[in-house]
Amino acid sequence: GAVVSQHPSRVICKSGTSVKIECRSLDFQATTMFWYRQFPKQSLMLMATSNEGSKATYEQGVEKDKFLINHASLTLSTLTVTSAHPEDSSFYICSASGGDRPDTQYFGPGTRLTVL
Amino acid sequence: AQSVTQPDIHITVSEGASLELRCNYSYGATPYLFWYVQSPGQGLQLLLKYFSGDTLVQGIKGFEAEFKRSQSSFNLRKPSVHWSDAAEYFCAVVPTGGGNKLTFGTGTQLKVEL
C-alpha cells in the first residue's frame, strides 16, 4: 500500500513553454500533497504544501505564479511550471499523506524536467 | 534553531559488513523521525519511522534504527550490507504537533564495495 505515482517521469521542453506534472496517490486518499525540488547531489527542498480543495501554501522564495499547484481531488495534485526557463531544470518530487497515514509522507518516483 | 544533521556525506562499506548511518536532531521536543532511501533518479522510499514507544524500530530491507533521547539521535543500522543497498539515505523529522512538514538532513551517500 501507500503508492504514489508521477507522470511524466521525464520531460524536455523549450524555454517559455509550460509543463504540467501529475502526482497521484493510487491506493489511499491523500488529504495533503507536497511538492519538492531536488538539485543534483542535494537534499529535497519543499516548494509547497497543498490540501485537497484549498489553495496551496508556498514556501518562502517559491514563486506561486510560476509554480501553479492544484489539488482538486483526494488522489490527484498537479504542478505546472509556467514559462519555463533553463534554471527551472531540476528533479521534481511529490509526496502524499492522508487516510490512516496522516503523519507519514509517501513519495512519488520523481519527474526530471529539462528546459532547453 | 531546529535542524537535522547527518554528519557523514559519504560512507563506503564492503558487502557483508555492518552499517551505521548517523542522524542527530535539534528540537525542543522529540519529533517524529524517519529514514528514507533514494536510488539514483528515483523518488524516496520509506525505510522506517519512529513516533513513540519502543526505541528500536524495525524497517524494511533488514534495516533498523534506534532512538536515543539522551543523544538526540536516530541512527540507522544494518547488520550485513548488500550491494543493492548503495543509495542516498535521508533522515527526516516532523516536529511533534507541528503539522506534517518534513525537514530533511543533507543525506548520506552509501557506496558498497564488492
Short mmCIF file of C-alpha atoms in Angstrom, two decimals:
data_model
loop_
_atom_site.label_atom_id
_atom_site.label_comp_id
_atom_site.label_asym_id
_atom_site.label_seq_id
_atom_site.Cartn_x
_atom_site.Cartn_y
_atom_site.Cartn_z
CA GLY A 1 0.00 0.00 0.00
CA ALA A 2 0.82 3.73 0.00
CA VAL A 3 1.80 4.00 -3.64
CA VAL A 4 2.31 7.38 -5.25
CA SER A 5 2.86 7.83 -8.96
CA GLN A 6 4.10 10.75 -11.03
CA HIS A 7 3.71 11.49 -14.69
CA PRO A 8 5.70 12.11 -16.75
CA SER A 9 8.92 10.62 -15.41
CA ARG A 10 10.95 12.74 -17.76
CA VAL A 11 10.13 15.80 -19.85
CA ILE A 12 12.09 18.08 -22.11
CA CYS A 13 10.60 21.38 -23.17
CA LYS A 14 11.56 24.62 -24.85
CA SER A 15 12.15 27.78 -22.91
CA GLY A 16 8.95 29.80 -22.50
CA THR A 17 6.57 26.85 -22.59
CA SER A 18 4.58 25.44 -19.68
CA VAL A 19 4.85 21.94 -18.31
CA LYS A 20 2.37 20.06 -16.15
CA ILE A 21 3.39 17.28 -13.79
CA GLU A 22 0.81 14.98 -12.22
CA CYS A 23 1.03 13.30 -8.84
CA ARG A 24 -1.42 10.55 -7.92
CA SER A 25 -1.99 8.53 -4.77
CA LEU A 26 -3.04 5.12 -6.07
CA ASP A 27 -4.33 3.29 -3.01
CA PHE A 28 -5.17 5.90 -0.41
CA GLN A 29 -6.83 9.27 -0.15
CA ALA A 30 -4.23 11.99 0.07
CA THR A 31 -5.60 14.89 2.05
CA THR A 32 -2.23 16.60 1.81
CA MET A 33 0.29 16.58 -1.01
CA PHE A 34 3.73 18.12 -1.08
CA TRP A 35 5.94 19.25 -3.93
CA TYR A 36 9.72 19.20 -3.65
CA ARG A 37 12.58 20.20 -5.84
CA GLN A 38 15.92 18.44 -5.73
CA PHE A 39 19.16 19.70 -7.22
CA PRO A 40 21.94 17.27 -8.10
CA LYS A 41 23.57 15.70 -5.07
CA GLN A 42 21.46 17.78 -2.70
CA SER A 43 18.62 17.19 -0.34
CA LEU A 44 14.99 17.91 -1.07
CA MET A 45 13.67 21.44 -0.91
CA LEU A 46 9.99 21.81 -0.08
CA MET A 47 8.25 24.07 -2.56
CA ALA A 48 4.65 23.95 -1.41
CA THR A 49 2.02 22.08 0.54
CA SER A 50 -1.45 21.53 -0.81
CA ASN A 51 -4.58 20.33 0.91
CA GLU A 52 -7.43 18.95 -1.14
CA GLY A 53 -9.80 21.68 -2.18
CA SER A 54 -7.66 24.50 -0.79
CA LYS A 55 -5.06 26.83 -2.18
CA ALA A 56 -1.50 25.66 -1.86
CA THR A 57 0.82 27.10 0.76
CA TYR A 58 4.14 28.06 -0.76
CA GLU A 59 7.48 28.13 0.99
CA GLN A 60 9.39 31.37 1.19
CA GLY A 61 11.13 32.21 -2.03
CA VAL A 62 8.95 30.00 -4.24
CA GLU A 63 7.03 31.96 -6.87
CA LYS A 64 3.40 30.90 -6.73
CA ASP A 65 2.64 32.39 -10.15
CA LYS A 66 5.43 30.37 -11.71
CA PHE A 67 4.74 27.07 -9.97
CA LEU A 68 0.99 26.57 -10.09
CA ILE A 69 -0.31 23.82 -7.85
CA ASN A 70 -3.77 22.32 -8.00
CA HIS A 71 -5.12 19.66 -5.64
CA ALA A 72 -8.61 19.17 -6.96
CA SER A 73 -9.22 15.65 -5.68
CA LEU A 74 -8.05 13.34 -2.93
CA THR A 75 -5.93 11.37 -5.37
CA LEU A 76 -4.50 13.96 -7.73
CA SER A 77 -2.32 17.04 -7.47
CA THR A 78 -0.68 18.83 -10.36
CA LEU A 79 2.32 21.14 -10.58
CA THR A 80 2.51 23.42 -13.61
CA VAL A 81 5.77 25.15 -14.33
CA THR A 82 4.76 28.21 -16.32
CA SER A 83 7.01 29.95 -18.82
CA ALA A 84 9.80 27.54 -18.03
CA HIS A 85 13.42 28.64 -18.26
CA PRO A 86 16.63 26.62 -18.15
CA GLU A 87 17.11 27.46 -14.46
CA ASP A 88 13.86 25.59 -13.76
CA SER A 89 15.50 22.37 -14.90
CA SER A 90 15.50 20.08 -11.94
CA PHE A 91 14.14 16.90 -10.38
CA TYR A 92 10.63 17.45 -9.02
CA ILE A 93 9.23 15.01 -6.48
CA CYS A 94 5.78 14.88 -4.95
CA SER A 95 4.66 13.17 -1.79
CA ALA A 96 1.31 12.44 -0.24
CA SER A 97 -0.11 11.79 3.19
CA GLY A 98 -3.59 11.05 4.44
CA GLY A 99 -6.09 8.32 5.18
CA ASP A 100 -4.82 6.19 8.03
CA ARG A 101 -1.31 7.53 7.41
CA PRO A 102 -1.67 11.25 8.17
CA ASP A 103 1.76 11.57 9.78
CA THR A 104 3.79 9.89 7.06
CA GLN A 105 4.67 11.10 3.59
CA TYR A 106 4.92 8.66 0.72
CA PHE A 107 6.91 9.80 -2.26
CA GLY A 108 6.44 9.53 -5.98
CA PRO A 109 9.27 8.44 -8.29
CA GLY A 110 10.05 11.99 -9.40
CA THR A 111 10.00 13.91 -12.68
CA ARG A 112 13.15 15.05 -14.42
CA LEU A 113 12.47 18.39 -16.15
CA THR A 114 14.93 19.73 -18.69
CA VAL A 115 14.29 23.14 -20.21
CA LEU A 116 16.24 23.89 -23.35
CA ALA B 1 17.45 26.60 15.63
CA GLN B 2 15.67 23.39 14.74
CA SER B 3 17.77 21.19 12.49
CA VAL B 4 18.57 17.71 11.32
CA THR B 5 22.20 16.72 10.89
CA GLN B 6 23.69 13.82 9.00
CA PRO B 7 27.41 14.16 9.76
CA ASP B 8 28.60 11.76 7.08
CA ILE B 9 28.26 12.90 3.49
CA HIS B 10 29.79 9.73 2.05
CA ILE B 11 30.27 6.27 3.53
CA THR B 12 31.87 3.26 1.88
CA VAL B 13 31.47 -0.24 3.26
CA SER B 14 32.28 -3.69 1.97
CA GLU B 15 29.46 -6.01 1.08
CA GLY B 16 28.58 -8.12 4.08
CA ALA B 17 29.91 -5.59 6.57
CA SER B 18 27.72 -3.85 9.10
CA LEU B 19 26.46 -0.32 8.56
CA GLU B 20 25.53 2.59 10.77
CA LEU B 21 24.36 5.93 9.41
CA ARG B 22 24.16 8.77 11.87
CA CYS B 23 21.37 11.27 12.35
CA ASN B 24 21.08 13.94 15.03
CA TYR B 25 18.30 16.41 15.54
CA SER B 26 17.92 19.64 17.42
CA TYR B 27 14.34 20.21 18.53
CA GLY B 28 12.76 21.21 21.81
CA ALA B 29 10.57 18.13 21.98
CA THR B 30 11.17 14.76 20.39
CA PRO B 31 9.96 14.99 16.82
CA TYR B 32 8.63 12.24 14.62
CA LEU B 33 11.66 10.60 12.97
CA PHE B 34 12.02 8.98 9.58
CA TRP B 35 14.61 7.35 7.38
CA TYR B 36 14.16 7.36 3.61
CA VAL B 37 16.32 5.84 0.86
CA GLN B 38 16.71 7.20 -2.65
CA SER B 39 18.23 5.28 -5.54
CA PRO B 40 19.67 7.32 -8.43
CA GLY B 41 16.99 9.07 -10.44
CA GLN B 42 14.23 7.74 -8.21
CA GLY B 43 11.89 9.02 -5.56
CA LEU B 44 12.22 8.31 -1.86
CA GLN B 45 11.23 5.08 -0.21
CA LEU B 46 10.31 4.97 3.46
CA LEU B 47 12.56 2.59 5.39
CA LEU B 48 11.17 3.12 8.88
CA LYS B 49 9.74 5.67 11.26
CA TYR B 50 9.55 6.41 14.97
CA PHE B 51 6.70 8.19 16.66
CA SER B 52 6.79 6.78 20.19
CA GLY B 53 7.15 3.54 22.14
CA ASP B 54 9.90 1.00 21.62
CA THR B 55 13.08 2.90 20.80
CA LEU B 56 14.39 0.19 18.49
CA VAL B 57 12.45 0.32 15.25
CA GLN B 58 12.49 -2.36 12.59
CA GLY B 59 12.10 -1.36 8.97
CA ILE B 60 12.12 -2.84 5.52
CA LYS B 61 15.09 -4.41 3.74
CA GLY B 62 16.66 -5.51 7.03
CA PHE B 63 17.21 -2.00 8.37
CA GLU B 64 16.65 -0.89 11.93
CA ALA B 65 17.08 2.37 13.80
CA GLU B 66 17.46 3.24 17.45
CA PHE B 67 16.10 6.38 19.01
CA LYS B 68 18.28 7.74 21.81
CA ARG B 69 16.72 10.68 23.56
CA SER B 70 19.83 11.49 25.60
CA GLN B 71 21.87 11.86 22.43
CA SER B 72 19.12 13.34 20.23
CA SER B 73 19.99 10.68 17.72
CA PHE B 74 18.19 8.27 15.42
CA ASN B 75 20.92 6.19 13.79
CA LEU B 76 20.16 3.71 11.03
CA ARG B 77 21.79 0.28 11.11
CA LYS B 78 22.02 -2.88 9.08
CA PRO B 79 23.98 -5.96 10.18
CA SER B 80 25.09 -7.04 6.73
CA VAL B 81 25.06 -4.72 3.74
CA HIS B 82 24.18 -5.91 0.24
CA TRP B 83 25.47 -4.30 -2.96
CA SER B 84 21.89 -3.24 -3.75
CA ASP B 85 21.87 -1.04 -0.65
CA ALA B 86 24.08 1.50 -2.40
CA ALA B 87 21.97 4.66 -2.48
CA GLU B 88 21.39 8.02 -0.81
CA TYR B 89 19.90 7.88 2.67
CA PHE B 90 17.95 10.74 4.20
CA CYS B 91 16.99 11.25 7.81
CA ALA B 92 13.94 13.45 8.23
CA VAL B 93 11.84 14.83 11.07
CA VAL B 94 8.42 16.29 11.67
CA PRO B 95 8.07 18.42 14.81
CA THR B 96 5.58 16.91 17.22
CA GLY B 97 2.31 18.79 16.89
CA GLY B 98 3.76 20.83 14.05
CA GLY B 99 1.76 19.53 11.14
CA ASN B 100 3.41 17.03 8.83
CA LYS B 101 6.03 19.14 7.08
CA LEU B 102 9.25 17.15 6.77
CA THR B 103 12.68 18.61 7.41
CA PHE B 104 15.41 16.60 5.75
CA GLY B 105 19.01 16.09 6.60
CA THR B 106 21.57 16.64 3.88
CA GLY B 107 21.78 12.95 3.12
CA THR B 108 24.48 10.27 3.26
CA GLN B 109 25.68 8.62 0.08
CA LEU B 110 26.38 4.94 0.67
CA LYS B 111 28.81 3.10 -1.58
CA VAL B 112 29.16 -0.66 -1.29
CA GLU B 113 32.37 -2.32 -2.37
CA LEU B 114 32.13 -5.86 -3.68
#
